[in-house]
């Protein structure tokens, strides 16, 4: 019998939204004045220019669609939602297992392979924790 543990793959699928798949918004870029971006090179940085990228039914969406608009597929949306739900479940499992105290290391109860390193601030009680298995669990309160 082998003691080698298989490391689970928690890699996230494509992150879907109701926006066009070419649309991206970087808060750091917005704060420095660059605004939203289109991966197809269309300038959407001006006021109202990103409206064709917005979700269908949005009160801010333009009546004229962008000819390059591509929506995520139903399969991509289902995969993303499942990954988010599974991730939330891992958070619930690990958070319940972290003991009181200011820090330590525990075996990960979610993936059963990694180790969760955690510390709690004595000042405000906020918790920082992360599993050694990639994409399994991390939290910063």
mmCIF file of C-alpha atoms in Angstrom:
data_model
loop_
_atom_site.group_PDB
_atom_site.id
_atom_site.type_symbol
_atom_site.label_atom_id
_atom_site.label_comp_id
_atom_site.label_asym_id
_atom_site.label_seq_id
_atom_site.Cartn_x
_atom_site.Cartn_y
_atom_site.Cartn_z
ATOM 1 C CA UNK A 1 0.000 0.000 0.000
ATOM 2 C CA UNK A 2 1.377 3.384 -1.002
ATOM 3 C CA UNK A 3 1.535 6.422 1.266
ATOM 4 C CA UNK A 4 1.536 8.735 -1.743
ATOM 5 C CA UNK A 5 -1.489 11.016 -1.707
ATOM 6 C CA UNK A 6 -3.044 12.280 -4.902
ATOM 7 C CA UNK A 7 -3.243 16.061 -4.890
ATOM 8 C CA UNK A 8 -6.734 17.167 -5.929
ATOM 9 C CA UNK A 9 -7.043 19.637 -8.768
ATOM 10 C CA UNK A 10 -8.978 22.693 -7.613
ATOM 11 C CA UNK A 11 -7.999 24.794 -10.621
ATOM 12 C CA UNK A 12 -10.773 27.231 -11.432
ATOM 13 C CA UNK A 13 -12.521 27.046 -14.804
ATOM 14 C CA UNK A 14 -13.108 30.142 -16.912
ATOM 15 C CA UNK A 15 -14.601 32.838 -14.679
ATOM 16 C CA UNK A 16 -17.923 33.710 -16.252
ATOM 17 C CA UNK A 17 -20.145 36.723 -15.883
ATOM 18 C CA UNK A 18 -23.078 38.195 -17.759
ATOM 19 C CA UNK A 19 -20.760 40.629 -19.515
ATOM 20 C CA UNK A 20 -19.230 39.947 -22.931
ATOM 21 C CA UNK A 21 -16.328 37.473 -22.620
ATOM 22 C CA UNK A 22 -13.937 40.124 -23.982
ATOM 23 C CA UNK A 23 -14.779 42.635 -21.242
ATOM 24 C CA UNK A 24 -12.487 43.100 -18.261
ATOM 25 C CA UNK A 25 -12.440 45.613 -15.488
ATOM 26 C CA UNK A 26 -9.407 46.144 -13.313
ATOM 27 C CA UNK A 27 -10.090 48.260 -10.239
ATOM 28 C CA UNK A 28 -6.437 49.312 -10.027
ATOM 29 C CA UNK A 29 -6.601 50.441 -13.651
ATOM 30 C CA UNK A 30 -9.847 52.278 -13.015
ATOM 31 C CA UNK A 31 -8.347 54.144 -10.078
ATOM 32 C CA UNK A 32 -5.408 55.178 -12.254
ATOM 33 C CA UNK A 33 -7.712 56.325 -15.051
ATOM 34 C CA UNK A 34 -7.633 53.469 -17.592
ATOM 35 C CA UNK A 35 -11.175 52.128 -17.089
ATOM 36 C CA UNK A 36 -12.649 48.926 -18.536
ATOM 37 C CA UNK A 37 -10.957 47.037 -21.381
ATOM 38 C CA UNK A 38 -11.968 44.964 -24.396
ATOM 39 C CA UNK A 39 -9.737 42.006 -25.323
ATOM 40 C CA UNK A 40 -10.605 42.595 -28.994
ATOM 41 C CA UNK A 41 -9.040 46.059 -28.876
ATOM 42 C CA UNK A 42 -12.192 48.185 -28.983
ATOM 43 C CA UNK A 43 -11.756 51.369 -26.960
ATOM 44 C CA UNK A 44 -14.395 51.245 -24.220
ATOM 45 C CA UNK A 45 -12.674 53.614 -21.809
ATOM 46 C CA UNK A 46 -14.949 56.607 -22.455
ATOM 47 C CA UNK A 47 -18.232 57.344 -20.695
ATOM 48 C CA UNK A 48 -20.890 54.879 -21.876
ATOM 49 C CA UNK A 49 -18.541 53.147 -24.316
ATOM 50 C CA UNK A 50 -18.678 49.846 -22.410
ATOM 51 C CA UNK A 51 -22.477 49.624 -22.517
ATOM 52 C CA UNK A 52 -22.600 46.966 -25.320
ATOM 53 C CA UNK A 53 -20.463 44.760 -23.038
ATOM 54 C CA UNK A 54 -22.950 44.854 -20.179
ATOM 55 C CA UNK A 55 -25.398 42.055 -19.339
ATOM 56 C CA UNK A 56 -28.548 41.704 -21.429
ATOM 57 C CA UNK A 57 -31.439 43.488 -19.766
ATOM 58 C CA UNK A 58 -29.218 46.021 -18.025
ATOM 59 C CA UNK A 59 -30.712 49.492 -17.996
ATOM 60 C CA UNK A 60 -27.267 50.805 -18.968
ATOM 61 C CA UNK A 61 -26.743 48.537 -21.995
ATOM 62 C CA UNK A 62 -26.795 50.188 -25.414
ATOM 63 C CA UNK A 63 -29.535 49.241 -27.833
ATOM 64 C CA UNK A 64 -26.899 48.506 -30.474
ATOM 65 C CA UNK A 65 -24.885 45.368 -29.826
ATOM 66 C CA UNK A 66 -21.186 45.133 -30.462
ATOM 67 C CA UNK A 67 -20.561 42.941 -33.544
ATOM 68 C CA UNK A 68 -17.694 41.238 -31.674
ATOM 69 C CA UNK A 69 -19.716 40.419 -28.545
ATOM 70 C CA UNK A 70 -19.416 36.816 -27.373
ATOM 71 C CA UNK A 71 -21.311 35.460 -24.404
ATOM 72 C CA UNK A 72 -20.102 32.620 -22.226
ATOM 73 C CA UNK A 73 -21.632 29.230 -22.986
ATOM 74 C CA UNK A 74 -24.112 27.546 -20.678
ATOM 75 C CA UNK A 75 -21.496 24.840 -20.018
ATOM 76 C CA UNK A 76 -18.915 27.446 -18.960
ATOM 77 C CA UNK A 77 -21.450 29.090 -16.648
ATOM 78 C CA UNK A 78 -22.381 25.740 -15.057
ATOM 79 C CA UNK A 79 -18.704 24.829 -14.542
ATOM 80 C CA UNK A 80 -17.940 28.216 -12.966
ATOM 81 C CA UNK A 81 -20.968 28.080 -10.646
ATOM 82 C CA UNK A 82 -20.072 24.526 -9.552
ATOM 83 C CA UNK A 83 -16.478 25.574 -8.819
ATOM 84 C CA UNK A 84 -17.648 28.583 -6.777
ATOM 85 C CA UNK A 85 -20.093 26.426 -4.804
ATOM 86 C CA UNK A 86 -17.426 23.766 -4.135
ATOM 87 C CA UNK A 87 -14.988 26.489 -3.078
ATOM 88 C CA UNK A 88 -17.524 27.917 -0.627
ATOM 89 C CA UNK A 89 -18.074 24.456 0.813
ATOM 90 C CA UNK A 90 -14.314 24.032 1.370
ATOM 91 C CA UNK A 91 -14.275 27.406 3.160
ATOM 92 C CA UNK A 92 -17.146 26.283 5.400
ATOM 93 C CA UNK A 93 -15.398 22.999 6.242
ATOM 94 C CA UNK A 94 -12.001 24.522 6.993
ATOM 95 C CA UNK A 95 -13.293 27.535 8.929
ATOM 96 C CA UNK A 96 -15.213 25.199 11.243
ATOM 97 C CA UNK A 97 -12.038 23.190 11.890
ATOM 98 C CA UNK A 98 -9.701 26.068 12.759
ATOM 99 C CA UNK A 99 -9.316 26.102 16.537
ATOM 100 C CA UNK A 100 -9.270 29.081 18.861
ATOM 101 C CA UNK A 101 -5.898 30.630 19.405
ATOM 102 C CA UNK A 102 -3.493 32.893 17.588
ATOM 103 C CA UNK A 103 -2.057 30.527 15.021
ATOM 104 C CA UNK A 104 -0.980 27.108 13.993
ATOM 105 C CA UNK A 105 -1.092 24.405 11.367
ATOM 106 C CA UNK A 106 -3.788 21.755 10.935
ATOM 107 C CA UNK A 107 -4.370 18.981 8.428
ATOM 108 C CA UNK A 108 -6.806 20.264 5.832
ATOM 109 C CA UNK A 109 -10.219 18.746 6.449
ATOM 110 C CA UNK A 110 -11.413 19.784 2.976
ATOM 111 C CA UNK A 111 -8.830 18.234 0.650
ATOM 112 C CA UNK A 112 -7.382 15.737 3.162
ATOM 113 C CA UNK A 113 -3.939 16.222 1.617
ATOM 114 C CA UNK A 114 -2.700 19.714 2.414
ATOM 115 C CA UNK A 115 -2.000 21.543 5.632
ATOM 116 C CA UNK A 116 -3.730 24.765 6.628
ATOM 117 C CA UNK A 117 -1.431 27.431 8.065
ATOM 118 C CA UNK A 118 -3.371 30.033 9.986
ATOM 119 C CA UNK A 119 -2.933 33.042 12.235
ATOM 120 C CA UNK A 120 -5.420 35.204 14.085
ATOM 121 C CA UNK A 121 -4.747 38.818 14.928
ATOM 122 C CA UNK A 122 -4.715 39.475 18.665
ATOM 123 C CA UNK A 123 -5.811 43.030 17.927
ATOM 124 C CA UNK A 124 -9.050 42.462 15.975
ATOM 125 C CA UNK A 125 -9.471 38.680 15.761
ATOM 126 C CA UNK A 126 -9.225 38.609 11.960
ATOM 127 C CA UNK A 127 -8.048 35.319 10.524
ATOM 128 C CA UNK A 128 -5.525 34.665 7.765
ATOM 129 C CA UNK A 129 -5.328 31.058 6.597
ATOM 130 C CA UNK A 130 -4.282 29.058 3.553
ATOM 131 C CA UNK A 131 -4.066 25.399 2.572
ATOM 132 C CA UNK A 132 -0.858 24.152 0.994
ATOM 133 C CA UNK A 133 -2.883 22.463 -1.773
ATOM 134 C CA UNK A 134 -3.197 24.941 -4.664
ATOM 135 C CA UNK A 135 -6.629 26.606 -4.927
ATOM 136 C CA UNK A 136 -8.060 24.529 -2.067
ATOM 137 C CA UNK A 137 -8.628 27.198 0.569
ATOM 138 C CA UNK A 138 -7.471 30.638 1.588
ATOM 139 C CA UNK A 139 -9.072 33.382 3.589
ATOM 140 C CA UNK A 140 -8.108 36.839 4.814
ATOM 141 C CA UNK A 141 -10.686 38.510 7.020
#
